[in-house]
CSV table of C-alpha atoms in Angstrom, one decimal:
chain,number,residue,atom,x,y,z
B,1,MET,CA,-15.5,3.4,-20.4
B,2,GLU,CA,-15.9,1.9,-16.9
B,3,LYS,CA,-12.2,1.2,-16.7
B,4,LYS,CA,-11.4,4.8,-17.8
B,5,ILE,CA,-13.7,6.2,-15.1
B,6,LEU,CA,-12.0,4.0,-12.5
B,7,GLU,CA,-8.5,5.0,-13.6
B,8,LYS,CA,-9.2,8.7,-13.8
B,9,SER,CA,-11.1,8.7,-10.5
B,10,ASN,CA,-8.3,6.8,-8.8
B,11,GLU,CA,-5.7,9.4,-10.0
B,12,LEU,CA,-7.8,12.3,-8.8
B,13,PHE,CA,-8.6,10.7,-5.4
B,14,LEU,CA,-4.9,10.0,-4.8
B,15,ASN,CA,-3.9,13.5,-5.7
B,16,LEU,CA,-6.7,15.5,-4.1
B,17,GLY,CA,-8.4,13.1,-1.7
B,18,PHE,CA,-11.7,11.1,-1.6
B,19,LYS,CA,-13.7,13.9,0.0
B,20,SER,CA,-12.4,16.8,-2.1
B,21,VAL,CA,-13.1,15.4,-5.6
B,22,THR,CA,-16.6,15.9,-6.9
B,23,MET,CA,-18.4,13.9,-9.6
B,24,ASP,CA,-18.4,17.0,-11.7
B,25,GLU,CA,-14.6,17.2,-11.6
B,26,ILE,CA,-14.3,13.6,-12.6
B,27,ALA,CA,-16.7,14.1,-15.5
B,28,SER,CA,-14.8,17.2,-16.6
B,29,ALA,CA,-11.4,15.5,-16.4
B,30,LEU,CA,-12.7,12.6,-18.5
B,31,GLY,CA,-14.4,15.0,-21.0
B,32,VAL,CA,-17.8,13.3,-20.5
B,33,SER,CA,-21.1,14.3,-18.9
B,34,LYS,CA,-21.9,13.4,-15.2
B,35,LYS,CA,-24.7,11.3,-16.6
B,36,THR,CA,-22.2,9.0,-18.3
B,37,ILE,CA,-20.5,8.3,-14.9
B,38,TYR,CA,-23.9,7.6,-13.3
B,39,LYS,CA,-24.6,5.0,-15.9
B,40,TYR,CA,-21.9,2.9,-14.3
B,41,PHE,CA,-21.9,4.1,-10.7
B,42,LYS,CA,-25.2,5.2,-9.1
B,43,ASN,CA,-23.4,7.6,-6.6
B,44,LYS,CA,-20.0,8.7,-5.3
B,45,THR,CA,-19.9,6.1,-2.5
B,46,GLU,CA,-20.3,3.3,-5.1
B,47,LEU,CA,-17.6,4.8,-7.2
B,48,VAL,CA,-15.2,5.1,-4.2
B,49,ALA,CA,-15.8,1.5,-3.3
B,50,ALA,CA,-15.1,0.4,-6.9
B,51,VAL,CA,-12.0,2.5,-7.1
B,52,THR,CA,-10.5,1.1,-3.9
B,53,GLU,CA,-11.3,-2.4,-5.1
B,54,TYR,CA,-9.7,-1.7,-8.5
B,55,MET,CA,-6.5,-0.3,-6.9
B,56,PHE,CA,-6.4,-3.2,-4.4
B,57,ASN,CA,-6.7,-5.8,-7.2
B,58,THR,CA,-4.1,-4.0,-9.3
B,59,ILE,CA,-1.6,-4.0,-6.5
B,60,CYS,CA,-2.3,-7.6,-5.6
B,61,LYS,CA,-1.6,-8.7,-9.3
B,62,GLY,CA,1.7,-6.8,-9.2
B,63,ILE,CA,2.6,-8.4,-5.9
B,64,ASP,CA,1.8,-11.9,-7.4
B,65,CYS,CA,4.2,-11.1,-10.3
B,66,ILE,CA,7.0,-10.2,-7.8
B,67,LEU,CA,6.4,-13.4,-5.8
B,68,ASP,CA,6.5,-15.5,-8.9
B,69,SER,CA,10.0,-14.1,-9.8
B,70,LYS,CA,11.5,-15.9,-6.8
B,71,MET,CA,13.8,-13.1,-5.5
B,72,ASN,CA,15.5,-13.4,-2.1
B,73,PRO,CA,13.0,-12.3,0.7
B,74,ILE,CA,14.8,-9.0,1.4
B,75,GLU,CA,14.8,-7.9,-2.3
B,76,GLU,CA,11.2,-9.1,-2.5
B,77,LEU,CA,10.1,-6.7,0.2
B,78,PHE,CA,11.9,-3.8,-1.4
B,79,SER,CA,10.3,-4.6,-4.8
B,80,ILE,CA,6.8,-4.8,-3.2
B,81,LYS,CA,7.4,-1.4,-1.5
B,82,LYS,CA,8.5,0.1,-4.8
B,83,LEU,CA,5.4,-1.3,-6.6
B,84,VAL,CA,3.0,0.1,-3.9
B,85,MET,CA,4.7,3.5,-4.0
B,86,GLU,CA,4.4,3.7,-7.8
B,87,HIS,CA,0.7,3.0,-7.6
B,88,LEU,CA,-0.1,5.2,-4.6
B,89,LYS,CA,2.0,8.1,-6.0
B,90,ASP,CA,3.3,9.2,-2.5
B,91,GLU,CA,-0.3,9.6,-1.2
B,92,LYS,CA,-0.1,13.4,-1.2
B,93,SER,CA,-3.7,13.8,0.0
B,94,SER,CA,-3.5,11.2,2.7
B,95,PRO,CA,-6.3,9.1,1.0
B,96,GLN,CA,-6.3,6.5,3.8
B,97,PHE,CA,-7.2,9.1,6.4
B,98,GLN,CA,-10.0,10.6,4.2
B,99,LEU,CA,-11.3,7.1,3.4
B,100,GLN,CA,-11.4,6.2,7.1
B,101,LYS,CA,-13.1,9.5,8.0
B,102,TYR,CA,-15.7,9.8,5.2
B,103,TYR,CA,-16.2,6.2,4.0
B,104,PRO,CA,-15.6,4.1,7.2
B,105,LYS,CA,-17.4,1.0,5.9
B,106,ILE,CA,-15.3,0.9,2.7
B,107,TYR,CA,-12.1,1.6,4.8
B,108,THR,CA,-12.8,-1.3,7.2
B,109,SER,CA,-13.6,-3.7,4.4
B,110,LEU,CA,-10.4,-2.7,2.6
B,111,LYS,CA,-8.3,-3.0,5.7
B,112,HIS,CA,-9.6,-6.6,6.3
B,113,LYS,CA,-8.7,-7.6,2.8
B,114,GLN,CA,-5.3,-6.0,3.0
B,115,PHE,CA,-4.6,-7.8,6.3
B,116,ASP,CA,-5.6,-11.2,4.8
B,117,ILE,CA,-3.3,-10.8,1.8
B,118,MET,CA,-0.4,-9.3,3.7
B,119,GLN,CA,-0.5,-11.8,6.5
B,120,GLY,CA,0.0,-14.7,4.2
B,121,CYS,CA,2.6,-12.9,2.1
B,122,ILE,CA,4.7,-11.8,5.1
B,123,ILE,CA,4.6,-15.2,6.8
B,124,ASP,CA,5.8,-16.8,3.5
B,125,ASN,CA,8.5,-14.1,3.3
B,126,LEU,CA,9.6,-14.8,6.9
B,127,LYS,CA,9.7,-18.6,6.4
B,128,SER,CA,11.8,-18.2,3.2
B,129,GLY,CA,14.2,-15.7,5.0
B,130,ILE,CA,14.7,-18.2,7.9
B,131,GLU,CA,15.4,-21.1,5.5
B,132,LEU,CA,18.0,-19.0,3.6
B,133,GLY,CA,19.7,-17.8,6.8
B,134,LEU,CA,18.7,-14.2,6.2
B,135,TYR,CA,16.3,-13.9,9.1
B,136,ARG,CA,16.8,-15.2,12.7
B,137,LYS,CA,15.4,-18.6,13.4
B,138,ASN,CA,13.8,-17.7,16.8
B,139,ILE,CA,11.3,-15.1,15.5
B,140,ASP,CA,7.6,-15.5,16.1
B,141,LEU,CA,6.1,-15.5,12.6
B,142,GLU,CA,2.5,-14.6,13.7
B,143,PHE,CA,3.7,-11.8,15.9
B,144,ILE,CA,6.1,-10.3,13.3
B,145,SER,CA,3.6,-10.5,10.5
B,146,ARG,CA,1.0,-8.7,12.5
B,147,ILE,CA,3.3,-6.0,13.8
B,148,TYR,CA,4.6,-5.5,10.3
B,149,PHE,CA,1.0,-4.9,9.0
B,150,ASN,CA,0.3,-2.6,12.0
B,151,GLY,CA,3.4,-0.6,11.2
B,152,VAL,CA,2.8,-0.3,7.5
B,153,THR,CA,-0.8,1.0,8.1
B,154,GLY,CA,0.3,3.1,11.2
B,155,ILE,CA,2.8,5.2,9.3
B,156,LYS,CA,-0.1,6.5,7.2
B,157,ASP,CA,-1.6,8.2,10.2
B,158,LYS,CA,-1.1,11.8,9.3
B,159,ASP,CA,-1.5,13.0,13.0
B,160,LEU,CA,1.4,10.9,14.0
B,161,PHE,CA,3.5,11.5,10.8
B,162,PRO,CA,2.4,14.8,9.3
B,163,LEU,CA,2.9,14.8,5.5
B,164,ASN,CA,4.8,18.1,5.6
B,165,ASN,CA,7.4,16.5,7.8
B,166,TYR,CA,7.7,13.1,6.1
B,167,SER,CA,6.9,12.0,2.6
B,168,MET,CA,5.3,8.6,2.3
B,169,GLN,CA,8.3,7.4,0.4
B,170,THR,CA,10.6,8.4,3.3
B,171,LEU,CA,8.3,6.7,5.9
B,172,MET,CA,8.1,3.5,3.9
B,173,ASN,CA,11.9,3.4,3.5
B,174,TYR,CA,12.4,4.0,7.2
B,175,TYR,CA,9.9,1.5,8.2
B,176,LEU,CA,11.2,-1.3,6.0
B,177,GLU,CA,14.7,-0.8,7.2
B,178,TYR,CA,13.5,-0.8,10.8
B,179,HIS,CA,11.5,-4.0,10.3
B,180,LEU,CA,14.4,-5.8,8.6
B,181,ARG,CA,17.1,-4.7,11.1
B,182,GLY,CA,15.0,-6.3,13.8
B,183,ILE,CA,14.9,-9.8,12.2
B,184,CYS,CA,18.0,-10.1,10.1
B,185,THR,CA,21.0,-12.3,10.7
B,186,GLU,CA,24.5,-11.0,9.9
B,187,LYS,CA,24.1,-12.5,6.4
B,188,GLY,CA,20.7,-10.7,6.1
B,189,LEU,CA,22.1,-7.4,7.2
B,190,LEU,CA,24.7,-7.6,4.3
B,191,GLU,CA,21.8,-8.1,1.9
B,192,LEU,CA,19.9,-5.3,3.5
B,193,GLU,CA,22.9,-2.9,3.1
B,194,LYS,CA,23.0,-3.9,-0.6
B,195,GLN,CA,19.3,-3.2,-1.1
B,196,LEU,CA,19.6,0.1,0.7
B,197,LYS,CA,22.4,1.2,-1.7
B,198,ASN,CA,20.4,0.0,-4.7
B,199,ASN,CA,17.2,1.7,-3.6
B,200,GLN,CA,18.4,5.2,-2.7
B,201,PHE,CA,16.1,8.0,-3.8
């Protein structure tokens, strides 16, 4: 039952926002009483924390599977982007903004965990790309990995990028291309063009 509560809550939070969804609505969507939810989560804040942890772990497992499949680094980034978009369902309600505004402690904790995972992942991706001649040799790994994280989180700022002007899918596509064009060699650019053709939406 706990997993069902997490899955349904996650779906509702992503579609409608962390602030908008009530415990009554979650109970109704599950066809259970509110009391059943409170058996597993003592309040909404605890449920929000559990849902963000659940989603974070789900995406991390998916990323691990992609890394294990040993694709080339450019294809790897496109696959990770696709995985994240499938799980976040285009973030119609701008959940990151609501999380930051209404649950700042949970947001800060999640951001630290995301940074730790992404930092290692991107540095490995950059090293691999340099070895394969897809990325330029003279790039600063630490700087690029940090600027990449900052960009990926920055495009979710709905004041800078209003959701009626840009879908999250479009923003992620633009940002990934922007990132790769800045670090690719000629060989890398050929692979990038191939991935852009294969990943048209």
